[in-house]
Amino acid sequence: MEHINVTDCKTALNRLMAGNKEYLIAKEGKGDISEEIRILTHEYGQKPYAIVIACSDSRVIPEKIFMVGIGEIFTIRVAGNVIGDFELGSIEYAAGHLGVKLIMVMGHSRCGAVDAAIHDAGHDSIIHITDEIKKAIGAETDPVCCEKKNILYSMERIKKSPLLQPSIKNGSLKIVGAYYHTRSGEVELLEEE
Ligand SMILES: [Zn+2]
């Protein structure tokens, strides 16, 4: 048994989107969670081909949405898919040390964190998240528009990483924005600016 060999960002993205297509009509999950893959990744390490930054929302489960198993995607989940120092450090680790080729920031419909930011409802520690989202959305109040602006804002924060910039510039590392529709299950890729 060997690791899944994905050597470029296009193949990584195609794998994820093909998995999402299967997910739309699936009745149960798919993805290798066998003893063999556990042993392989334990003994020889992980070799994920994509980083997915998603919201912690219990309806947004990247491994299910893309029908992937152990060792395939390096997932970072935080309410509102915001990027702070810990998230950026995790991304830099996966891209810089594990050789991941694709970074996907995946926001979603009916996001409670974005809704809280729109209505200025942040309090206690939640305010760290809503303040970050407020920077992304400005005066916009339409939920879908805000959710998409928030994805683009997180992408911009990642692109500012000095460690990642050379690989992004030479095309060996790609960042994409994605919007998960919580009703249909569809992952919509956002147009690049
Ligand atoms: Zn959310």
PDB file of C-alpha atoms in Angstrom, residues 22-173:
ATOM      1  CA  GLU A  22     -20.209  11.721  -5.263  1.00  0.00           C
ATOM      2  CA  TYR A  23     -21.282  13.175  -1.915  1.00  0.00           C
ATOM      3  CA  LEU A  24     -24.285  14.918  -3.509  1.00  0.00           C
ATOM      4  CA  ILE A  25     -25.936  11.611  -4.291  1.00  0.00           C
ATOM      5  CA  ALA A  26     -24.367   9.430  -1.591  1.00  0.00           C
ATOM      6  CA  LYS A  27     -26.339   7.727   1.138  1.00  0.00           C
ATOM      7  CA  GLU A  28     -23.291   6.915   3.197  1.00  0.00           C
ATOM      8  CA  GLY A  29     -19.717   8.090   3.578  1.00  0.00           C
ATOM      9  CA  LYS A  30     -16.674   6.976   1.622  1.00  0.00           C
ATOM     10  CA  GLY A  31     -12.957   7.355   2.264  1.00  0.00           C
ATOM     11  CA  ASP A  32     -10.306   4.958   3.430  1.00  0.00           C
ATOM     12  CA  ILE A  33     -10.374   4.516   7.214  1.00  0.00           C
ATOM     13  CA  SER A  34      -8.939   0.982   7.097  1.00  0.00           C
ATOM     14  CA  GLU A  35      -6.354  -0.481   9.418  1.00  0.00           C
ATOM     15  CA  GLU A  36      -3.949  -0.533   6.438  1.00  0.00           C
ATOM     16  CA  ILE A  37      -4.132   3.236   5.901  1.00  0.00           C
ATOM     17  CA  ARG A  38      -3.800   3.841   9.634  1.00  0.00           C
ATOM     18  CA  ILE A  39      -0.634   1.738   9.743  1.00  0.00           C
ATOM     19  CA  LEU A  40       0.788   3.289   6.546  1.00  0.00           C
ATOM     20  CA  THR A  41       0.311   6.862   7.736  1.00  0.00           C
ATOM     21  CA  HIS A  42       1.471   6.022  11.236  1.00  0.00           C
ATOM     22  CA  GLU A  43       4.654   4.319  10.070  1.00  0.00           C
ATOM     23  CA  TYR A  44       5.558   6.533   7.125  1.00  0.00           C
ATOM     24  CA  GLY A  45       3.869   9.811   8.026  1.00  0.00           C
ATOM     25  CA  GLN A  46       1.098  11.816   6.480  1.00  0.00           C
ATOM     26  CA  LYS A  47       1.139  13.116   2.915  1.00  0.00           C
ATOM     27  CA  PRO A  48      -2.036  15.179   2.549  1.00  0.00           C
ATOM     28  CA  TYR A  49      -2.614  16.849  -0.831  1.00  0.00           C
ATOM     29  CA  ALA A  50      -4.890  19.659   0.296  1.00  0.00           C
ATOM     30  CA  ILE A  51      -5.414  22.000   3.221  1.00  0.00           C
ATOM     31  CA  VAL A  52      -9.066  22.807   3.882  1.00  0.00           C
ATOM     32  CA  ILE A  53      -9.939  25.706   6.167  1.00  0.00           C
ATOM     33  CA  ALA A  54     -13.579  25.441   7.124  1.00  0.00           C
ATOM     34  CA  CYS A  55     -16.055  26.618   9.738  1.00  0.00           C
ATOM     35  CA  SER A  56     -16.559  24.511  12.874  1.00  0.00           C
ATOM     36  CA  ASP A  57     -20.290  24.374  12.071  1.00  0.00           C
ATOM     37  CA  SER A  58     -21.494  20.801  12.650  1.00  0.00           C
ATOM     38  CA  ARG A  59     -23.098  20.740   9.195  1.00  0.00           C
ATOM     39  CA  VAL A  60     -19.815  21.455   7.434  1.00  0.00           C
ATOM     40  CA  ILE A  61     -17.666  18.329   7.568  1.00  0.00           C
ATOM     41  CA  PRO A  62     -14.863  18.506   4.982  1.00  0.00           C
ATOM     42  CA  GLU A  63     -13.924  14.808   5.126  1.00  0.00           C
ATOM     43  CA  LYS A  64     -17.544  13.864   4.385  1.00  0.00           C
ATOM     44  CA  ILE A  65     -18.185  16.637   1.868  1.00  0.00           C
ATOM     45  CA  PHE A  66     -15.197  15.488  -0.210  1.00  0.00           C
ATOM     46  CA  MET A  67     -15.553  11.769   0.608  1.00  0.00           C
ATOM     47  CA  VAL A  68     -11.946  11.413   1.727  1.00  0.00           C
ATOM     48  CA  GLY A  69     -10.236   9.186   4.239  1.00  0.00           C
ATOM     49  CA  ILE A  70      -7.259   9.217   6.572  1.00  0.00           C
ATOM     50  CA  GLY A  71      -4.227  11.211   5.446  1.00  0.00           C
ATOM     51  CA  GLU A  72      -5.799  13.059   2.506  1.00  0.00           C
ATOM     52  CA  ILE A  73      -6.749  16.525   3.705  1.00  0.00           C
ATOM     53  CA  PHE A  74      -5.191  18.681   6.384  1.00  0.00           C
ATOM     54  CA  THR A  75      -8.231  20.294   7.953  1.00  0.00           C
ATOM     55  CA  ILE A  76      -8.343  23.480   9.987  1.00  0.00           C
ATOM     56  CA  ARG A  77     -11.728  24.281  11.462  1.00  0.00           C
ATOM     57  CA  VAL A  78     -12.626  27.412  13.354  1.00  0.00           C
ATOM     58  CA  ALA A  79     -15.926  29.259  13.665  1.00  0.00           C
ATOM     59  CA  GLY A  80     -16.310  31.623  10.727  1.00  0.00           C
ATOM     60  CA  ASN A  81     -13.251  30.142   8.959  1.00  0.00           C
ATOM     61  CA  VAL A  82     -11.205  33.117  10.121  1.00  0.00           C
ATOM     62  CA  ILE A  83      -7.437  33.217   9.839  1.00  0.00           C
ATOM     63  CA  GLY A  84      -5.454  34.163  12.935  1.00  0.00           C
ATOM     64  CA  ASP A  85      -1.908  33.317  13.962  1.00  0.00           C
ATOM     65  CA  PHE A  86      -2.688  29.731  14.977  1.00  0.00           C
ATOM     66  CA  GLU A  87      -4.524  28.987  11.755  1.00  0.00           C
ATOM     67  CA  LEU A  88      -1.803  30.580   9.638  1.00  0.00           C
ATOM     68  CA  GLY A  89       0.857  28.620  11.509  1.00  0.00           C
ATOM     69  CA  SER A  90      -1.037  25.411  10.794  1.00  0.00           C
ATOM     70  CA  ILE A  91      -1.294  26.303   7.101  1.00  0.00           C
ATOM     71  CA  GLU A  92       2.408  27.175   6.883  1.00  0.00           C
ATOM     72  CA  TYR A  93       3.277  23.871   8.530  1.00  0.00           C
ATOM     73  CA  ALA A  94       1.199  21.828   6.078  1.00  0.00           C
ATOM     74  CA  ALA A  95       2.278  23.744   2.979  1.00  0.00           C
ATOM     75  CA  GLY A  96       5.900  24.235   3.979  1.00  0.00           C
ATOM     76  CA  HIS A  97       6.704  20.927   5.661  1.00  0.00           C
ATOM     77  CA  LEU A  98       4.189  18.395   4.365  1.00  0.00           C
ATOM     78  CA  GLY A  99       4.287  19.617   0.772  1.00  0.00           C
ATOM     79  CA  VAL A 100       0.584  20.305   0.317  1.00  0.00           C
ATOM     80  CA  LYS A 101      -0.196  21.835  -3.084  1.00  0.00           C
ATOM     81  CA  LEU A 102      -3.677  23.244  -2.588  1.00  0.00           C
ATOM     82  CA  ILE A 103      -5.223  25.505   0.041  1.00  0.00           C
ATOM     83  CA  MET A 104      -9.001  25.736   0.053  1.00  0.00           C
ATOM     84  CA  VAL A 105     -10.853  28.255   2.219  1.00  0.00           C
ATOM     85  CA  MET A 106     -14.397  26.940   2.479  1.00  0.00           C
ATOM     86  CA  GLY A 107     -17.137  29.130   3.897  1.00  0.00           C
ATOM     87  CA  HIS A 108     -20.785  28.141   3.915  1.00  0.00           C
ATOM     88  CA  SER A 109     -24.412  29.221   3.820  1.00  0.00           C
ATOM     89  CA  ARG A 110     -26.270  30.024   7.070  1.00  0.00           C
ATOM     90  CA  CYS A 111     -22.994  30.718   8.888  1.00  0.00           C
ATOM     91  CA  GLY A 112     -23.766  31.681  12.480  1.00  0.00           C
ATOM     92  CA  ALA A 113     -20.423  33.425  12.960  1.00  0.00           C
ATOM     93  CA  VAL A 114     -20.978  35.645   9.921  1.00  0.00           C
ATOM     94  CA  ASP A 115     -24.547  36.313  11.055  1.00  0.00           C
ATOM     95  CA  ALA A 116     -23.254  37.376  14.481  1.00  0.00           C
ATOM     96  CA  ALA A 117     -20.797  39.750  12.814  1.00  0.00           C
ATOM     97  CA  ILE A 118     -23.529  41.271  10.622  1.00  0.00           C
ATOM     98  CA  HIS A 119     -25.683  41.921  13.690  1.00  0.00           C
ATOM     99  CA  ASP A 120     -22.754  42.986  15.840  1.00  0.00           C
ATOM    100  CA  ALA A 121     -23.681  40.257  18.303  1.00  0.00           C
ATOM    101  CA  GLY A 122     -20.146  39.286  19.357  1.00  0.00           C
ATOM    102  CA  HIS A 123     -19.364  39.193  23.068  1.00  0.00           C
ATOM    103  CA  ASP A 124     -16.832  37.647  25.432  1.00  0.00           C
ATOM    104  CA  SER A 125     -14.242  35.671  23.448  1.00  0.00           C
ATOM    105  CA  ILE A 126     -16.604  35.379  20.465  1.00  0.00           C
ATOM    106  CA  ILE A 127     -15.828  39.005  19.728  1.00  0.00           C
ATOM    107  CA  HIS A 128     -12.359  38.001  18.461  1.00  0.00           C
ATOM    108  CA  ILE A 129     -14.079  36.064  15.694  1.00  0.00           C
ATOM    109  CA  THR A 130     -16.817  38.582  14.865  1.00  0.00           C
ATOM    110  CA  ASP A 131     -14.327  41.479  14.823  1.00  0.00           C
ATOM    111  CA  GLU A 132     -12.270  39.613  12.253  1.00  0.00           C
ATOM    112  CA  ILE A 133     -15.343  38.920  10.104  1.00  0.00           C
ATOM    113  CA  LYS A 134     -16.461  42.549  10.399  1.00  0.00           C
ATOM    114  CA  LYS A 135     -13.169  43.583   8.787  1.00  0.00           C
ATOM    115  CA  ALA A 136     -14.029  41.292   5.895  1.00  0.00           C
ATOM    116  CA  ILE A 137     -17.639  42.394   5.336  1.00  0.00           C
ATOM    117  CA  GLY A 138     -17.516  46.146   6.011  1.00  0.00           C
ATOM    118  CA  ALA A 139     -20.993  47.664   5.632  1.00  0.00           C
ATOM    119  CA  GLU A 140     -22.414  44.695   3.670  1.00  0.00           C
ATOM    120  CA  THR A 141     -25.457  43.044   5.280  1.00  0.00           C
ATOM    121  CA  ASP A 142     -26.580  40.409   2.768  1.00  0.00           C
ATOM    122  CA  PRO A 143     -25.672  37.056   4.401  1.00  0.00           C
ATOM    123  CA  VAL A 144     -24.492  35.242   1.257  1.00  0.00           C
ATOM    124  CA  CYS A 145     -22.486  38.239   0.101  1.00  0.00           C
ATOM    125  CA  CYS A 146     -20.924  38.538   3.572  1.00  0.00           C
ATOM    126  CA  GLU A 147     -20.104  34.824   3.718  1.00  0.00           C
ATOM    127  CA  LYS A 148     -18.338  35.102   0.354  1.00  0.00           C
ATOM    128  CA  LYS A 149     -16.506  38.297   1.283  1.00  0.00           C
ATOM    129  CA  ASN A 150     -15.316  36.547   4.433  1.00  0.00           C
ATOM    130  CA  ILE A 151     -13.849  33.690   2.373  1.00  0.00           C
ATOM    131  CA  LEU A 152     -11.973  36.122   0.130  1.00  0.00           C
ATOM    132  CA  TYR A 153     -10.687  38.000   3.156  1.00  0.00           C
ATOM    133  CA  SER A 154      -9.274  34.817   4.708  1.00  0.00           C
ATOM    134  CA  MET A 155      -7.631  33.999   1.370  1.00  0.00           C
ATOM    135  CA  GLU A 156      -5.970  37.417   1.331  1.00  0.00           C
ATOM    136  CA  ARG A 157      -4.627  36.872   4.842  1.00  0.00           C
ATOM    137  CA  ILE A 158      -3.066  33.577   3.787  1.00  0.00           C
ATOM    138  CA  LYS A 159      -1.541  35.149   0.673  1.00  0.00           C
ATOM    139  CA  LYS A 160       0.309  37.636   2.888  1.00  0.00           C
ATOM    140  CA  SER A 161       2.392  34.877   4.496  1.00  0.00           C
ATOM    141  CA  PRO A 162       6.057  35.516   3.551  1.00  0.00           C
ATOM    142  CA  LEU A 163       6.713  31.780   3.791  1.00  0.00           C
ATOM    143  CA  LEU A 164       3.999  30.905   1.277  1.00  0.00           C
ATOM    144  CA  GLN A 165       4.375  33.800  -1.153  1.00  0.00           C
ATOM    145  CA  PRO A 166       7.191  32.327  -3.332  1.00  0.00           C
ATOM    146  CA  SER A 167       5.241  29.071  -3.938  1.00  0.00           C
ATOM    147  CA  ILE A 168       2.023  30.979  -4.631  1.00  0.00           C
ATOM    148  CA  LYS A 169       3.837  33.243  -7.092  1.00  0.00           C
ATOM    149  CA  ASN A 170       5.480  30.394  -8.998  1.00  0.00           C
ATOM    150  CA  GLY A 171       2.206  28.464  -9.135  1.00  0.00           C
ATOM    151  CA  SER A 172       3.310  25.387  -7.197  1.00  0.00           C
ATOM    152  CA  LEU A 173       0.844  26.279  -4.426  1.00  0.00           C
TER     153      LEU A 173
END
